[in-house]
């Protein structure tokens, strides 16, 4: 009989687990909530919003998609023709929607930028 294993059944385990959960919940409520560590970059001074910055944003996107600048996520050169087409189309839409409302230098810059990006696009696009 000494070799027989004895099985001890704890009938009250569910109430014990419930009590432990309740205790943890109370402790969590009593402690001030700590904010999780932030993944945000430290604040930097942003340049003023301007039409030139908007053009630059789309032009940079197009150039990265055309393999002219490293992809900011991978730091490698890659080509994504559809993304480049989208960024160039956005600039073209801006040109159409703002026609007659831009300063002469803004209109000229946009026109030149679109020309340069289109030439890069044609050079990268595979022949079909």
Short mmCIF file of C-alpha atoms in Angstrom, two decimals:
data_model
loop_
_atom_site.label_atom_id
_atom_site.label_comp_id
_atom_site.label_asym_id
_atom_site.label_seq_id
_atom_site.Cartn_x
_atom_site.Cartn_y
_atom_site.Cartn_z
CA UNK A 1 0.00 0.00 0.00
CA UNK A 2 2.94 2.31 0.55
CA UNK A 3 3.73 2.06 -3.16
CA UNK A 4 0.23 3.16 -4.17
CA UNK A 5 0.06 6.72 -5.29
CA UNK A 6 -2.48 8.88 -3.60
CA UNK A 7 -4.47 11.29 -5.72
CA UNK A 8 -5.47 14.45 -3.99
CA UNK A 9 -8.40 16.24 -5.56
CA UNK A 10 -8.77 19.91 -4.81
CA UNK A 11 -12.47 20.59 -5.24
CA UNK A 12 -12.03 24.24 -4.46
CA UNK A 13 -9.53 25.15 -7.24
CA UNK A 14 -12.03 27.16 -9.27
CA UNK A 15 -12.88 29.44 -6.38
CA UNK A 16 -9.17 29.85 -5.60
CA UNK A 17 -8.42 30.88 -9.22
CA UNK A 18 -11.38 33.29 -9.18
CA UNK A 19 -10.09 34.83 -5.93
CA UNK A 20 -6.59 35.25 -7.40
CA UNK A 21 -8.02 36.92 -10.53
CA UNK A 22 -10.07 39.25 -8.38
CA UNK A 23 -7.00 40.17 -6.30
CA UNK A 24 -4.95 40.91 -9.44
CA UNK A 25 -7.78 43.02 -10.82
CA UNK A 26 -7.95 45.06 -7.59
CA UNK A 27 -4.18 45.59 -7.60
CA UNK A 28 -4.27 46.76 -11.19
CA UNK A 29 -7.05 49.23 -10.43
CA UNK A 30 -5.22 50.65 -7.40
CA UNK A 31 -1.95 51.25 -9.26
CA UNK A 32 -1.81 54.24 -11.59
CA UNK A 33 -1.92 53.14 -15.19
CA UNK A 34 1.48 53.27 -16.80
CA UNK A 35 1.50 54.28 -20.40
CA UNK A 36 3.12 51.71 -22.68
CA UNK A 37 6.47 52.67 -24.14
CA UNK A 38 5.92 54.86 -27.16
CA UNK A 39 7.25 53.99 -30.59
CA UNK A 40 7.07 57.62 -31.63
CA UNK A 41 10.15 59.54 -32.60
CA UNK A 42 11.07 62.50 -30.42
CA UNK A 43 9.29 65.63 -31.61
CA UNK A 44 11.10 67.48 -34.36
CA UNK A 45 10.34 70.86 -35.74
CA UNK A 46 8.42 70.41 -38.95
CA UNK A 47 8.84 72.74 -41.90
CA UNK A 48 5.90 75.03 -42.55
CA UNK A 49 3.13 73.54 -44.68
CA UNK A 50 3.43 74.78 -48.24
CA UNK A 51 2.62 73.85 -51.79
CA UNK A 52 6.33 73.25 -52.41
CA UNK A 53 6.46 70.74 -49.55
CA UNK A 54 3.44 68.92 -50.96
CA UNK A 55 5.10 68.71 -54.38
CA UNK A 56 8.33 67.54 -52.77
CA UNK A 57 6.52 64.83 -50.83
CA UNK A 58 4.96 63.31 -53.96
CA UNK A 59 8.15 63.77 -56.01
CA UNK A 60 10.22 61.99 -53.37
CA UNK A 61 7.71 59.14 -53.31
CA UNK A 62 7.87 58.84 -57.10
CA UNK A 63 11.67 58.94 -57.14
CA UNK A 64 11.91 56.23 -54.49
CA UNK A 65 9.42 54.09 -56.41
CA UNK A 66 11.49 54.59 -59.57
CA UNK A 67 14.67 53.39 -57.83
CA UNK A 68 16.28 56.84 -57.75
CA UNK A 69 16.29 57.06 -53.94
CA UNK A 70 16.56 54.29 -51.33
CA UNK A 71 13.30 53.00 -49.92
CA UNK A 72 13.05 54.57 -46.44
CA UNK A 73 11.76 51.30 -44.96
CA UNK A 74 14.46 48.99 -46.33
CA UNK A 75 17.19 51.53 -47.18
CA UNK A 76 17.57 49.71 -50.51
CA UNK A 77 16.86 50.79 -54.07
CA UNK A 78 13.73 49.18 -55.46
CA UNK A 79 11.35 49.83 -58.32
CA UNK A 80 7.57 49.89 -57.96
CA UNK A 81 6.14 51.21 -61.23
CA UNK A 82 2.54 51.35 -60.01
CA UNK A 83 3.50 53.35 -56.92
CA UNK A 84 5.51 55.73 -59.10
CA UNK A 85 2.58 56.11 -61.48
CA UNK A 86 0.30 56.93 -58.54
CA UNK A 87 2.63 59.62 -57.15
CA UNK A 88 3.05 61.19 -60.61
CA UNK A 89 -0.73 61.06 -61.15
CA UNK A 90 -1.22 62.85 -57.83
CA UNK A 91 1.11 65.64 -58.97
CA UNK A 92 -0.71 65.85 -62.30
CA UNK A 93 -4.04 66.11 -60.48
CA UNK A 94 -2.62 68.93 -58.34
CA UNK A 95 -1.48 70.71 -61.50
CA UNK A 96 -4.95 70.41 -63.05
CA UNK A 97 -6.85 71.44 -59.90
CA UNK A 98 -4.62 74.43 -59.14
CA UNK A 99 -4.27 75.74 -62.71
CA UNK A 100 -4.55 79.54 -62.60
CA UNK A 101 -4.22 79.66 -58.81
CA UNK A 102 -0.48 79.18 -58.41
CA UNK A 103 2.31 81.70 -58.32
CA UNK A 104 4.27 81.64 -61.60
CA UNK A 105 7.31 80.04 -59.93
CA UNK A 106 5.12 77.32 -58.33
CA UNK A 107 3.46 76.51 -61.66
CA UNK A 108 6.84 76.34 -63.43
CA UNK A 109 8.33 74.16 -60.70
CA UNK A 110 5.39 71.75 -60.88
CA UNK A 111 5.56 71.62 -64.68
CA UNK A 112 9.33 70.91 -64.62
CA UNK A 113 8.98 68.36 -61.85
CA UNK A 114 6.28 66.47 -63.72
CA UNK A 115 8.39 66.48 -66.90
CA UNK A 116 11.44 65.09 -65.10
CA UNK A 117 9.43 62.41 -63.28
CA UNK A 118 7.67 61.35 -66.48
CA UNK A 119 11.03 60.98 -68.23
CA UNK A 120 12.32 58.81 -65.37
CA UNK A 121 9.09 56.79 -65.47
CA UNK A 122 9.39 56.14 -69.22
CA UNK A 123 13.04 55.12 -68.78
CA UNK A 124 12.11 52.59 -66.05
CA UNK A 125 8.89 51.21 -67.49
CA UNK A 126 9.47 47.91 -69.30
CA UNK A 127 8.41 47.84 -72.95
CA UNK A 128 5.09 46.11 -73.52
#
